[in-house]
C-alpha cells in the first residue's frame, strides 16, 4: 500500500525567505506525485505534479519540486515566499491501479511572518 | 465554470441522525472520490467510484455509504451519525482521459459537526 509522510506539521518563515517542504513517499513502483495547497476555508488546488521525465518540475505561484527516487522524496520549494503563501500544503501519491486513488500526507501548515 | 460543487457547506447533526452529502461535477469526469479531513491526518479516502453505477471502499469506509446513480453526482450518506464523524468532507473528481497522472479537482468542502 502507498503512503506519504510530511515530517513537518508547522513551518514559520519570514516573508522573502526561501521555503522547503519535505515529502517522503512509499510506493512499489514509479509513483505519480502531487503537491496541493489549501487556503483557509477552501478546497485543494494543484500546485504541480510529477509522473515521468525531468525530475525537477515547475508549478504555479513560483513553486517547484524535485523528485529523488533514491530518497523516495518529492520536496517542494519556493525561493522567496509571499504573505499569500500562508496555507496548508499537502503532498500526495497517486496509484496506477484501479481507481487511481490519491493518498495524502498529513499536511504542513505554513505561517509567513512579515 | 462550476467544477465540483458540494452541498451543503455546513451542517450540524445530532448523534444518530442521518444525512446525505451531495457532490456534483460538470466536467464529465469518470472518477469521483469522498475524503474526510481531520487535523494532522491529511485527507483520508472514504469511498470512491470509477464510473456510473460502481462504488468501492477506501481507507475509512465504516459508517458511510455512497451511490453513483448518475455520472455527474456522487452521494455520501451517514446512516447514524456519531461524534467521530465530525470532520470536513471533500469531494473530488478526475478524468482518466490523458492517463492516470491527471489531477483531481476538489470541491470547497462540507464542515459537519455531530453533537
PDB file of C-alpha atoms in Angstrom:
ATOM      1  CA  UNK A   1       0.000   0.000   0.000  1.00  0.00           C
ATOM      2  CA  UNK A   2       1.183   3.504  -0.728  1.00  0.00           C
ATOM      3  CA  UNK A   3       1.837   6.083   1.979  1.00  0.00           C
ATOM      4  CA  UNK A   4       3.047   9.648   2.284  1.00  0.00           C
ATOM      5  CA  UNK A   5       4.859  11.317   5.172  1.00  0.00           C
ATOM      6  CA  UNK A   6       5.219  15.029   5.670  1.00  0.00           C
ATOM      7  CA  UNK A   7       7.565  15.326   8.655  1.00  0.00           C
ATOM      8  CA  UNK A   8       6.903  18.987   9.403  1.00  0.00           C
ATOM      9  CA  UNK A   9       3.472  19.822  10.814  1.00  0.00           C
ATOM     10  CA  UNK A  10       4.141  23.562  11.025  1.00  0.00           C
ATOM     11  CA  UNK A  11       6.739  25.800   9.410  1.00  0.00           C
ATOM     12  CA  UNK A  12       7.157  29.514  10.064  1.00  0.00           C
ATOM     13  CA  UNK A  13       9.073  31.535   7.515  1.00  0.00           C
ATOM     14  CA  UNK A  14       9.723  35.231   7.060  1.00  0.00           C
ATOM     15  CA  UNK A  15       8.359  36.965   4.005  1.00  0.00           C
ATOM     16  CA  UNK A  16      11.005  36.970   1.300  1.00  0.00           C
ATOM     17  CA  UNK A  17      12.833  33.974   2.708  1.00  0.00           C
ATOM     18  CA  UNK A  18      13.068  30.615   0.976  1.00  0.00           C
ATOM     19  CA  UNK A  19      10.765  27.722   1.784  1.00  0.00           C
ATOM     20  CA  UNK A  20      11.220  23.980   1.544  1.00  0.00           C
ATOM     21  CA  UNK A  21       8.556  21.464   2.476  1.00  0.00           C
ATOM     22  CA  UNK A  22       9.506  17.842   2.838  1.00  0.00           C
ATOM     23  CA  UNK A  23       7.616  14.865   1.469  1.00  0.00           C
ATOM     24  CA  UNK A  24       8.581  11.204   1.611  1.00  0.00           C
ATOM     25  CA  UNK A  25       6.543   8.514  -0.051  1.00  0.00           C
ATOM     26  CA  UNK A  26       6.297   4.760  -0.086  1.00  0.00           C
ATOM     27  CA  UNK A  27       5.132   3.085  -3.266  1.00  0.00           C
ATOM     28  CA  UNK A  28       6.102  -0.112  -5.023  1.00  0.00           C
ATOM     29  CA  UNK A  29       6.578   1.352  -8.479  1.00  0.00           C
ATOM     30  CA  UNK A  30       7.230   4.682 -10.120  1.00  0.00           C
ATOM     31  CA  UNK A  31       4.740   6.979  -8.464  1.00  0.00           C
ATOM     32  CA  UNK A  32       2.642   9.829  -9.613  1.00  0.00           C
ATOM     33  CA  UNK A  33       3.302  12.661  -7.171  1.00  0.00           C
ATOM     34  CA  UNK A  34       1.360  15.807  -6.490  1.00  0.00           C
ATOM     35  CA  UNK A  35       1.511  18.888  -4.320  1.00  0.00           C
ATOM     36  CA  UNK A  36      -1.728  20.628  -3.391  1.00  0.00           C
ATOM     37  CA  UNK A  37      -2.294  23.845  -1.471  1.00  0.00           C
ATOM     38  CA  UNK A  38      -5.291  24.612   0.724  1.00  0.00           C
ATOM     39  CA  UNK A  39      -6.044  28.166   1.764  1.00  0.00           C
ATOM     40  CA  UNK A  40      -8.174  28.634   4.881  1.00  0.00           C
ATOM     41  CA  UNK A  41     -11.754  27.524   4.320  1.00  0.00           C
ATOM     42  CA  UNK A  42     -11.047  26.495   0.765  1.00  0.00           C
ATOM     43  CA  UNK A  43     -10.701  23.329  -1.222  1.00  0.00           C
ATOM     44  CA  UNK A  44      -7.419  21.992  -2.558  1.00  0.00           C
ATOM     45  CA  UNK A  45      -5.647  23.479  -5.542  1.00  0.00           C
ATOM     46  CA  UNK A  46      -2.983  21.662  -7.532  1.00  0.00           C
ATOM     47  CA  UNK A  47       0.453  23.301  -7.419  1.00  0.00           C
ATOM     48  CA  UNK A  48       2.373  20.789  -9.508  1.00  0.00           C
ATOM     49  CA  UNK A  49       2.717  17.140 -10.392  1.00  0.00           C
ATOM     50  CA  UNK A  50       5.320  14.612 -11.438  1.00  0.00           C
ATOM     51  CA  UNK A  51       4.800  11.437 -13.435  1.00  0.00           C
ATOM     52  CA  UNK A  52       7.903  10.965 -15.563  1.00  0.00           C
ATOM     53  CA  UNK A  53      10.762  12.757 -17.255  1.00  0.00           C
ATOM     54  CA  UNK A  54      12.580  15.715 -15.781  1.00  0.00           C
ATOM     55  CA  UNK A  55      12.823  15.253 -12.039  1.00  0.00           C
ATOM     56  CA  UNK A  56      12.582  18.989 -11.379  1.00  0.00           C
ATOM     57  CA  UNK A  57       9.054  20.181 -12.030  1.00  0.00           C
ATOM     58  CA  UNK A  58       7.753  23.706 -12.104  1.00  0.00           C
ATOM     59  CA  UNK A  59       4.353  24.652 -10.798  1.00  0.00           C
ATOM     60  CA  UNK A  60       2.120  27.611 -10.302  1.00  0.00           C
ATOM     61  CA  UNK A  61       2.782  30.531  -7.954  1.00  0.00           C
ATOM     62  CA  UNK A  62       6.567  30.144  -8.319  1.00  0.00           C
ATOM     63  CA  UNK A  63       6.777  26.706  -6.696  1.00  0.00           C
ATOM     64  CA  UNK A  64       8.969  23.846  -7.843  1.00  0.00           C
ATOM     65  CA  UNK A  65       9.553  20.309  -6.616  1.00  0.00           C
ATOM     66  CA  UNK A  66      12.277  17.758  -7.145  1.00  0.00           C
ATOM     67  CA  UNK A  67      11.692  14.025  -7.388  1.00  0.00           C
ATOM     68  CA  UNK A  68      14.519  11.966  -5.905  1.00  0.00           C
ATOM     69  CA  UNK A  69      13.930   8.282  -6.407  1.00  0.00           C
ATOM     70  CA  UNK A  70      16.904   7.226  -4.267  1.00  0.00           C
ATOM     71  CA  UNK A  71      15.485   9.121  -1.306  1.00  0.00           C
ATOM     72  CA  UNK A  72      11.794   8.470  -2.049  1.00  0.00           C
ATOM     73  CA  UNK A  73      11.267  12.186  -1.720  1.00  0.00           C
ATOM     74  CA  UNK A  74       9.382  14.926  -3.517  1.00  0.00           C
ATOM     75  CA  UNK A  75      10.229  18.152  -1.713  1.00  0.00           C
ATOM     76  CA  UNK A  76       8.520  21.419  -2.544  1.00  0.00           C
ATOM     77  CA  UNK A  77      10.480  24.666  -2.735  1.00  0.00           C
ATOM     78  CA  UNK A  78       9.951  28.348  -3.300  1.00  0.00           C
ATOM     79  CA  UNK A  79      12.867  30.819  -3.440  1.00  0.00           C
ATOM     80  CA  UNK A  80      11.031  33.778  -1.919  1.00  0.00           C
ATOM     81  CA  UNK A  81       7.725  33.454  -0.082  1.00  0.00           C
ATOM     82  CA  UNK A  82       4.933  35.987  -0.115  1.00  0.00           C
ATOM     83  CA  UNK A  83       2.401  36.564   2.649  1.00  0.00           C
ATOM     84  CA  UNK A  84      -0.222  34.989   0.395  1.00  0.00           C
ATOM     85  CA  UNK A  85       1.669  31.676   0.559  1.00  0.00           C
ATOM     86  CA  UNK A  86       0.414  31.134   4.104  1.00  0.00           C
ATOM     87  CA  UNK A  87      -1.670  27.973   3.754  1.00  0.00           C
ATOM     88  CA  UNK A  88      -1.607  24.245   4.292  1.00  0.00           C
ATOM     89  CA  UNK A  89       0.300  22.134   1.815  1.00  0.00           C
ATOM     90  CA  UNK A  90      -0.369  18.512   1.020  1.00  0.00           C
ATOM     91  CA  UNK A  91       1.807  16.016  -0.771  1.00  0.00           C
ATOM     92  CA  UNK A  92       0.015  13.114  -2.438  1.00  0.00           C
ATOM     93  CA  UNK A  93       0.966   9.938  -4.277  1.00  0.00           C
ATOM     94  CA  UNK A  94      -1.238   8.510  -6.967  1.00  0.00           C
ATOM     95  CA  UNK A  95      -1.741   4.812  -7.581  1.00  0.00           C
ATOM     96  CA  UNK A  96      -1.706   3.453 -11.069  1.00  0.00           C
ATOM     97  CA  UNK A  97      -4.113   0.707 -10.075  1.00  0.00           C
ATOM     98  CA  UNK A  98      -7.874   0.759 -10.479  1.00  0.00           C
ATOM     99  CA  UNK A  99      -9.407   3.908  -9.108  1.00  0.00           C
ATOM    100  CA  UNK A 100      -6.193   5.927  -9.384  1.00  0.00           C
ATOM    101  CA  UNK A 101      -6.582   6.781  -5.746  1.00  0.00           C
ATOM    102  CA  UNK A 102      -4.630   9.614  -4.223  1.00  0.00           C
ATOM    103  CA  UNK A 103      -3.049   9.055  -0.830  1.00  0.00           C
ATOM    104  CA  UNK A 104      -2.272  12.231   1.070  1.00  0.00           C
ATOM    105  CA  UNK A 105       0.280  13.161   3.665  1.00  0.00           C
ATOM    106  CA  UNK A 106      -0.763  14.797   6.909  1.00  0.00           C
ATOM    107  CA  UNK A 107      -0.071  18.277   5.612  1.00  0.00           C
ATOM    108  CA  UNK A 108       2.301  21.096   6.533  1.00  0.00           C
ATOM    109  CA  UNK A 109       0.899  24.405   7.695  1.00  0.00           C
ATOM    110  CA  UNK A 110       2.989  27.370   6.602  1.00  0.00           C
ATOM    111  CA  UNK A 111       2.907  30.622   8.527  1.00  0.00           C
ATOM    112  CA  UNK A 112       4.517  33.712   6.970  1.00  0.00           C
ATOM    113  CA  UNK A 113       5.937  36.408   9.233  1.00  0.00           C
ATOM    114  CA  UNK A 114       6.010  39.976   7.922  1.00  0.00           C
TER     115      UNK A 114
ATOM    116  CA  UNK B   1     -17.169  27.070 -14.589  1.00  0.00           C
ATOM    117  CA  UNK B   2     -18.715  25.333 -11.582  1.00  0.00           C
ATOM    118  CA  UNK B   3     -16.254  22.420 -11.392  1.00  0.00           C
ATOM    119  CA  UNK B   4     -17.032  20.374  -8.287  1.00  0.00           C
ATOM    120  CA  UNK B   5     -19.891  21.560  -6.105  1.00  0.00           C
ATOM    121  CA  UNK B   6     -20.679  20.212  -2.656  1.00  0.00           C
ATOM    122  CA  UNK B   7     -23.976  20.632  -0.842  1.00  0.00           C
ATOM    123  CA  UNK B   8     -24.389  21.634   1.974  1.00  0.00           C
ATOM    124  CA  UNK B   9     -21.362  23.645   3.080  1.00  0.00           C
ATOM    125  CA  UNK B  10     -22.115  23.358   6.798  1.00  0.00           C
ATOM    126  CA  UNK B  11     -24.274  21.038   8.855  1.00  0.00           C
ATOM    127  CA  UNK B  12     -24.810  20.183  12.490  1.00  0.00           C
ATOM    128  CA  UNK B  13     -26.296  16.795  13.291  1.00  0.00           C
ATOM    129  CA  UNK B  14     -27.364  15.112  16.470  1.00  0.00           C
ATOM    130  CA  UNK B  15     -25.945  11.695  17.256  1.00  0.00           C
ATOM    131  CA  UNK B  16     -27.990   9.035  15.495  1.00  0.00           C
ATOM    132  CA  UNK B  17     -29.379  11.295  12.792  1.00  0.00           C
ATOM    133  CA  UNK B  18     -28.823  10.549   9.141  1.00  0.00           C
ATOM    134  CA  UNK B  19     -27.921  12.804   6.264  1.00  0.00           C
ATOM    135  CA  UNK B  20     -26.676  12.823   2.692  1.00  0.00           C
ATOM    136  CA  UNK B  21     -23.909  14.951   1.233  1.00  0.00           C
ATOM    137  CA  UNK B  22     -24.186  15.714  -2.452  1.00  0.00           C
ATOM    138  CA  UNK B  23     -21.283  16.160  -4.829  1.00  0.00           C
ATOM    139  CA  UNK B  24     -21.866  17.312  -8.384  1.00  0.00           C
ATOM    140  CA  UNK B  25     -19.270  17.772 -11.127  1.00  0.00           C
ATOM    141  CA  UNK B  26     -19.804  19.249 -14.565  1.00  0.00           C
ATOM    142  CA  UNK B  27     -16.517  18.141 -16.160  1.00  0.00           C
ATOM    143  CA  UNK B  28     -17.706  14.720 -17.338  1.00  0.00           C
ATOM    144  CA  UNK B  29     -15.110  13.055 -15.116  1.00  0.00           C
ATOM    145  CA  UNK B  30     -15.161   9.302 -14.729  1.00  0.00           C
ATOM    146  CA  UNK B  31     -13.720   9.041 -11.239  1.00  0.00           C
ATOM    147  CA  UNK B  32     -15.163  10.571  -8.100  1.00  0.00           C
ATOM    148  CA  UNK B  33     -13.965  10.413  -4.507  1.00  0.00           C
ATOM    149  CA  UNK B  34     -15.066  11.273  -0.988  1.00  0.00           C
ATOM    150  CA  UNK B  35     -12.384  12.219   1.538  1.00  0.00           C
ATOM    151  CA  UNK B  36     -12.531  13.348   5.106  1.00  0.00           C
ATOM    152  CA  UNK B  37     -10.021  15.801   6.521  1.00  0.00           C
ATOM    153  CA  UNK B  38      -9.029  15.756  10.171  1.00  0.00           C
ATOM    154  CA  UNK B  39      -6.271  17.816  11.830  1.00  0.00           C
ATOM    155  CA  UNK B  40      -2.840  16.261  11.403  1.00  0.00           C
ATOM    156  CA  UNK B  41      -4.181  13.347   9.378  1.00  0.00           C
ATOM    157  CA  UNK B  42      -4.402  14.866   5.941  1.00  0.00           C
ATOM    158  CA  UNK B  43      -7.185  13.610   3.711  1.00  0.00           C
ATOM    159  CA  UNK B  44      -8.344  10.029   4.070  1.00  0.00           C
ATOM    160  CA  UNK B  45     -10.318   8.281   1.376  1.00  0.00           C
ATOM    161  CA  UNK B  46     -13.786   7.107   2.413  1.00  0.00           C
ATOM    162  CA  UNK B  47     -15.256   5.718  -0.812  1.00  0.00           C
ATOM    163  CA  UNK B  48     -14.679   6.215  -4.489  1.00  0.00           C
ATOM    164  CA  UNK B  49     -16.285   5.465  -7.826  1.00  0.00           C
ATOM    165  CA  UNK B  50     -14.703   4.657 -11.164  1.00  0.00           C
ATOM    166  CA  UNK B  51     -17.905   5.135 -13.103  1.00  0.00           C
ATOM    167  CA  UNK B  52     -21.667   5.407 -13.041  1.00  0.00           C
ATOM    168  CA  UNK B  53     -23.217   2.610 -11.018  1.00  0.00           C
ATOM    169  CA  UNK B  54     -19.940   1.498  -9.400  1.00  0.00           C
ATOM    170  CA  UNK B  55     -18.515   2.257  -5.967  1.00  0.00           C
ATOM    171  CA  UNK B  56     -15.645   0.932  -3.885  1.00  0.00           C
ATOM    172  CA  UNK B  57     -14.370   1.262  -0.334  1.00  0.00           C
ATOM    173  CA  UNK B  58     -11.470   3.454   0.538  1.00  0.00           C
ATOM    174  CA  UNK B  59      -9.361   3.670   3.644  1.00  0.00           C
ATOM    175  CA  UNK B  60     -12.069   4.619   6.187  1.00  0.00           C
ATOM    176  CA  UNK B  61     -15.457   3.424   4.856  1.00  0.00           C
ATOM    177  CA  UNK B  62     -17.173   2.337   8.080  1.00  0.00           C
ATOM    178  CA  UNK B  63     -20.320   4.292   8.914  1.00  0.00           C
ATOM    179  CA  UNK B  64     -20.695   5.677   5.397  1.00  0.00           C
ATOM    180  CA  UNK B  65     -22.470   4.615   2.245  1.00  0.00           C
ATOM    181  CA  UNK B  66     -22.282   6.036  -1.255  1.00  0.00           C
ATOM    182  CA  UNK B  67     -24.150   5.932  -4.515  1.00  0.00           C
ATOM    183  CA  UNK B  68     -23.347   6.994  -8.077  1.00  0.00           C
ATOM    184  CA  UNK B  69     -26.587   6.721  -9.994  1.00  0.00           C
ATOM    185  CA  UNK B  70     -25.595   9.443 -12.424  1.00  0.00           C
ATOM    186  CA  UNK B  71     -22.111  10.125 -13.756  1.00  0.00           C
ATOM    187  CA  UNK B  72     -22.112  13.691 -12.537  1.00  0.00           C
ATOM    188  CA  UNK B  73     -23.274  13.004  -8.977  1.00  0.00           C
ATOM    189  CA  UNK B  74     -21.698  11.156  -6.067  1.00  0.00           C
ATOM    190  CA  UNK B  75     -23.666  10.958  -2.827  1.00  0.00           C
ATOM    191  CA  UNK B  76     -22.224  10.246   0.607  1.00  0.00           C
ATOM    192  CA  UNK B  77     -24.624   9.025   3.271  1.00  0.00           C
ATOM    193  CA  UNK B  78     -24.293   8.807   7.011  1.00  0.00           C
ATOM    194  CA  UNK B  79     -26.845   6.325   8.299  1.00  0.00           C
ATOM    195  CA  UNK B  80     -26.461   7.028  12.025  1.00  0.00           C
ATOM    196  CA  UNK B  81     -24.129   9.916  12.724  1.00  0.00           C
ATOM    197  CA  UNK B  82     -21.552   9.642  15.501  1.00  0.00           C
ATOM    198  CA  UNK B  83     -19.346  12.344  17.054  1.00  0.00           C
ATOM    199  CA  UNK B  84     -16.313  10.605  15.482  1.00  0.00           C
ATOM    200  CA  UNK B  85     -17.702  11.632  12.101  1.00  0.00           C
ATOM    201  CA  UNK B  86     -17.245  15.309  12.901  1.00  0.00           C
ATOM    202  CA  UNK B  87     -14.925  16.369  10.113  1.00  0.00           C
ATOM    203  CA  UNK B  88     -14.553  18.334   6.928  1.00  0.00           C
ATOM    204  CA  UNK B  89     -15.617  16.298   3.918  1.00  0.00           C
ATOM    205  CA  UNK B  90     -14.203  16.854   0.454  1.00  0.00           C
ATOM    206  CA  UNK B  91     -15.399  15.507  -2.814  1.00  0.00           C
ATOM    207  CA  UNK B  92     -13.042  15.245  -5.773  1.00  0.00           C
ATOM    208  CA  UNK B  93     -13.231  14.148  -9.363  1.00  0.00           C
ATOM    209  CA  UNK B  94     -10.738  13.346 -12.085  1.00  0.00           C
ATOM    210  CA  UNK B  95     -10.679  12.086 -15.620  1.00  0.00           C
ATOM    211  CA  UNK B  96      -8.799   9.119 -16.998  1.00  0.00           C
ATOM    212  CA  UNK B  97      -8.501  10.702 -20.398  1.00  0.00           C
ATOM    213  CA  UNK B  98      -4.838  11.618 -20.797  1.00  0.00           C
ATOM    214  CA  UNK B  99      -3.553   8.977 -18.407  1.00  0.00           C
ATOM    215  CA  UNK B 100      -3.514   8.220 -14.735  1.00  0.00           C
ATOM    216  CA  UNK B 101      -1.498  11.297 -13.844  1.00  0.00           C
ATOM    217  CA  UNK B 102      -4.399  13.679 -14.269  1.00  0.00           C
ATOM    218  CA  UNK B 103      -5.094  15.975 -11.368  1.00  0.00           C
ATOM    219  CA  UNK B 104      -8.029  15.669  -9.039  1.00  0.00           C
ATOM    220  CA  UNK B 105     -10.359  18.657  -8.740  1.00  0.00           C
ATOM    221  CA  UNK B 106     -11.786  19.322  -5.307  1.00  0.00           C
ATOM    222  CA  UNK B 107     -14.958  20.867  -4.019  1.00  0.00           C
ATOM    223  CA  UNK B 108     -14.986  23.535  -1.336  1.00  0.00           C
ATOM    224  CA  UNK B 109     -15.741  21.092   1.445  1.00  0.00           C
ATOM    225  CA  UNK B 110     -18.585  20.375   3.857  1.00  0.00           C
ATOM    226  CA  UNK B 111     -17.992  21.047   7.523  1.00  0.00           C
ATOM    227  CA  UNK B 112     -20.009  18.531   9.529  1.00  0.00           C
ATOM    228  CA  UNK B 113     -20.393  18.622  13.288  1.00  0.00           C
ATOM    229  CA  UNK B 114     -22.062  15.773  15.158  1.00  0.00           C
ATOM    230  CA  UNK B 115     -23.150  16.623  18.689  1.00  0.00           C
TER     231      UNK B 115
END
